[in-house]
Structures are given as C-alpha cells and as structure tokens.
XYZ file of C-alpha atoms in Angstrom:
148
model
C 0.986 34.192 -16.045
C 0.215 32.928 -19.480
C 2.275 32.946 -22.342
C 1.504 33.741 -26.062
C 4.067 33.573 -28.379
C 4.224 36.233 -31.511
C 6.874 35.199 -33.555
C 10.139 35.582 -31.397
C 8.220 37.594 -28.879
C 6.659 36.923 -26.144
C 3.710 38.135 -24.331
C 2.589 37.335 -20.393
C -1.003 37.615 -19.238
C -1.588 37.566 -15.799
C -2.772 34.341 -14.569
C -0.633 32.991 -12.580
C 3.352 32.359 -12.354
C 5.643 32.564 -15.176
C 8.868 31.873 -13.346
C 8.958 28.202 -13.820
C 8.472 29.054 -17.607
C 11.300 31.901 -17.591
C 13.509 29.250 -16.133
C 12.958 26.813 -19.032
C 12.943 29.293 -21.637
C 16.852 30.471 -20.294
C 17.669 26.359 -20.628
C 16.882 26.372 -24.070
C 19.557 27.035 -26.792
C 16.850 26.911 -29.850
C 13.965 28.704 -29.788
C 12.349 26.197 -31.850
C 12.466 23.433 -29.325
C 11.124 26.185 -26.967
C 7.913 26.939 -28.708
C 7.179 23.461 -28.810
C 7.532 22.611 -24.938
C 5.661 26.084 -24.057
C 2.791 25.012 -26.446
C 1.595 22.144 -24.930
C -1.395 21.492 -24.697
C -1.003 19.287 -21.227
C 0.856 22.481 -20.008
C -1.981 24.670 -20.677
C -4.487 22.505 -19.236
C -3.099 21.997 -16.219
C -2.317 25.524 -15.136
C -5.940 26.563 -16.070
C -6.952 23.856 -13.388
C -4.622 24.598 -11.004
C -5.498 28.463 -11.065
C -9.332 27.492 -11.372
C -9.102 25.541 -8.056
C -6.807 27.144 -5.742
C -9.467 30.449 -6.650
C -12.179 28.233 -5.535
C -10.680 26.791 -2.709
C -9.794 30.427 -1.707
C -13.283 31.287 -2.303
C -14.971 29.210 -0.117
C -12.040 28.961 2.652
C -12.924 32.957 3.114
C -16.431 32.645 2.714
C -19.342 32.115 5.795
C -21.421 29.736 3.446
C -18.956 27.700 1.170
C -20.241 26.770 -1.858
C -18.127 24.080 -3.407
C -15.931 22.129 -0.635
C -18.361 21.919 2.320
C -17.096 18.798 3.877
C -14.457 20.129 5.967
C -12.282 23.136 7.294
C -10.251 24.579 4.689
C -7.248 25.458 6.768
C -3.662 24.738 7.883
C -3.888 21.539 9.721
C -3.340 18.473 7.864
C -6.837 16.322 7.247
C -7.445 13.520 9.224
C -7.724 10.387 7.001
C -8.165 7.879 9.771
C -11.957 8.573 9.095
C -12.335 9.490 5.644
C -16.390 10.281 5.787
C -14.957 14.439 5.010
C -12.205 13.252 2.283
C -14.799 10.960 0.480
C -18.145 13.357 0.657
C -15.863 16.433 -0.858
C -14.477 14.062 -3.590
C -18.076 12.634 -4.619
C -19.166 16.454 -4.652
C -16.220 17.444 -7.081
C -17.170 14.420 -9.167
C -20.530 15.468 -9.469
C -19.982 18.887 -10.074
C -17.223 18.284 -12.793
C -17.935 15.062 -14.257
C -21.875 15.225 -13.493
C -21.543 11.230 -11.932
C -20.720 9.698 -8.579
C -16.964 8.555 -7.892
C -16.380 4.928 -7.460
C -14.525 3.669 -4.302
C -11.480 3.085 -6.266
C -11.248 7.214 -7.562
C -11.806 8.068 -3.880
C -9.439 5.962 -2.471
C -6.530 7.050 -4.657
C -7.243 10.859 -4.235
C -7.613 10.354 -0.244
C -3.897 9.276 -0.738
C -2.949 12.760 -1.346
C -3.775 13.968 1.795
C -1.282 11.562 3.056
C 2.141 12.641 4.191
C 4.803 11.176 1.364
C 6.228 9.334 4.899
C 3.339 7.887 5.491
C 3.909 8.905 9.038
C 2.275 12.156 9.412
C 4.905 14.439 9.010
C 4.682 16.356 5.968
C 1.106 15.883 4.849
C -0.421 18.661 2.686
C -2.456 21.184 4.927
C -6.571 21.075 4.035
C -6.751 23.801 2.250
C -4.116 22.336 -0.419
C -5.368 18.565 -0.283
C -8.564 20.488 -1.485
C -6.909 22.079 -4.309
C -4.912 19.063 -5.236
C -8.108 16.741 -4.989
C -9.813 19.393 -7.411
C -7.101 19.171 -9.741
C -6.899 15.666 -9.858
C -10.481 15.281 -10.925
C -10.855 18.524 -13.117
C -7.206 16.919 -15.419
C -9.054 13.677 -15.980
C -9.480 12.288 -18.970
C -13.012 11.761 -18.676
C -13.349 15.471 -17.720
C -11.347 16.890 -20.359
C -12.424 14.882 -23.540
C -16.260 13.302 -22.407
C-alpha cells in the first residue's frame, strides 16, 4: 500500500504492504518526526521497484513465452551459480533494458552474489524466482538508473 498524508490523516492506496509502515507509525511519539521518515524519497523509490519487479517476475514465471527474464526457470529451487552463463545473460538483459548499456563484469559479479546463500554453503539461498526479483531491484535502485 502507499501512503499519502493529508494533514493528520492518512490515506492507503493499494500497492503493496503497509504493515511495516503501521508498525513504525505506532513507534513514533510525534507525528512530526513521522511525516518525515514516511516521506522519503528512498522509501518511495524502493517500494515502486520492488512492486514493479516482483509483477514482472510474476509475469513471465506464469507466462509460456517470457518476456523479460528468459535466462532461466523462474521457480523454487535455488540457482545454480557454479556456472553463472544464466545469472550473467539475465543481468546484462536487465541492464540493457533499464539502463539501455551492457553491465561490466564487476556489476555482474556482485549481483550473482545474491543468489548466494548468506552461509555460503547452500543452505538458505534465495529461490530463482526471488534472486530474479532481487537482481531487478538492484539494478532498477541504481543511481545511474534513477538520476541518468
């Protein structure tokens, strides 16, 4: 859900989850200091990405002919990063696609590492389906993409 505030009101679109937000409005004594958290512009931002990608990942995990990640199964089972070929092709795509340039070794290398299990031994690592959203997310909250 989104939030717009209207003086001391406020009013929830549907776009995703406002319980986070409820949570840290209830920790707040002033109302002030609330406005100015829930305002953020990084807050914003980031949940229009987040909702933007897991819809496309959803898209194209239901669909017969995906149309943005191609390069592998979006699924349940973790990805297999012992041969990145998949990991690397679908990152290049989203850089293209959002950023309208190839991604250098070193942007593909550090996103691959979210597909890794926080372990580092397997157990744990994010399913395909969500190293897909989080790879998208990554790339759509850069910099480059948000002010270039």
């Amino acid at each position: 859900m989104a939030t717009r505030w209207h003086g001391d009101e406020v009013d929830i679109e549907a776009l995703g989850d406002t319980h986070d937000l409820l949570l840290q409005l209830a920790l707040y004594a002033h109302p002030l200091d609330v406005r100015a958290h829930a305002l953020r512009r990084e807050d914003r931002v980031e949940r229009v990405a987040l909702a933007a990608c897991a819809r496309a990942v959803d898209r194209d995990a239901l669909a017969e002919s995906p149309v943005t990640f191609t390069r592998f199964r979006l699924g349940g089972d973790p990805l297999d990063v012992t041969d990145p070929a998949a990991a690397h092709g679908q990152i290049d795509d989203l850089y293209k696609a959002l950023i309208g340039r190839a991604s250098s070794e070193f942007e593909r290398a550090r996103i691959t590492t979210l597909a890794v299990a926080p372990d580092g031994a397997g157990e744990g690592a994010p399913s395909s389906r969500d190293f897909a959203v989080l790879a998208c997310f990554a790339v759509a909250t850069t910099t480059e993409f948000l002010f270039y």
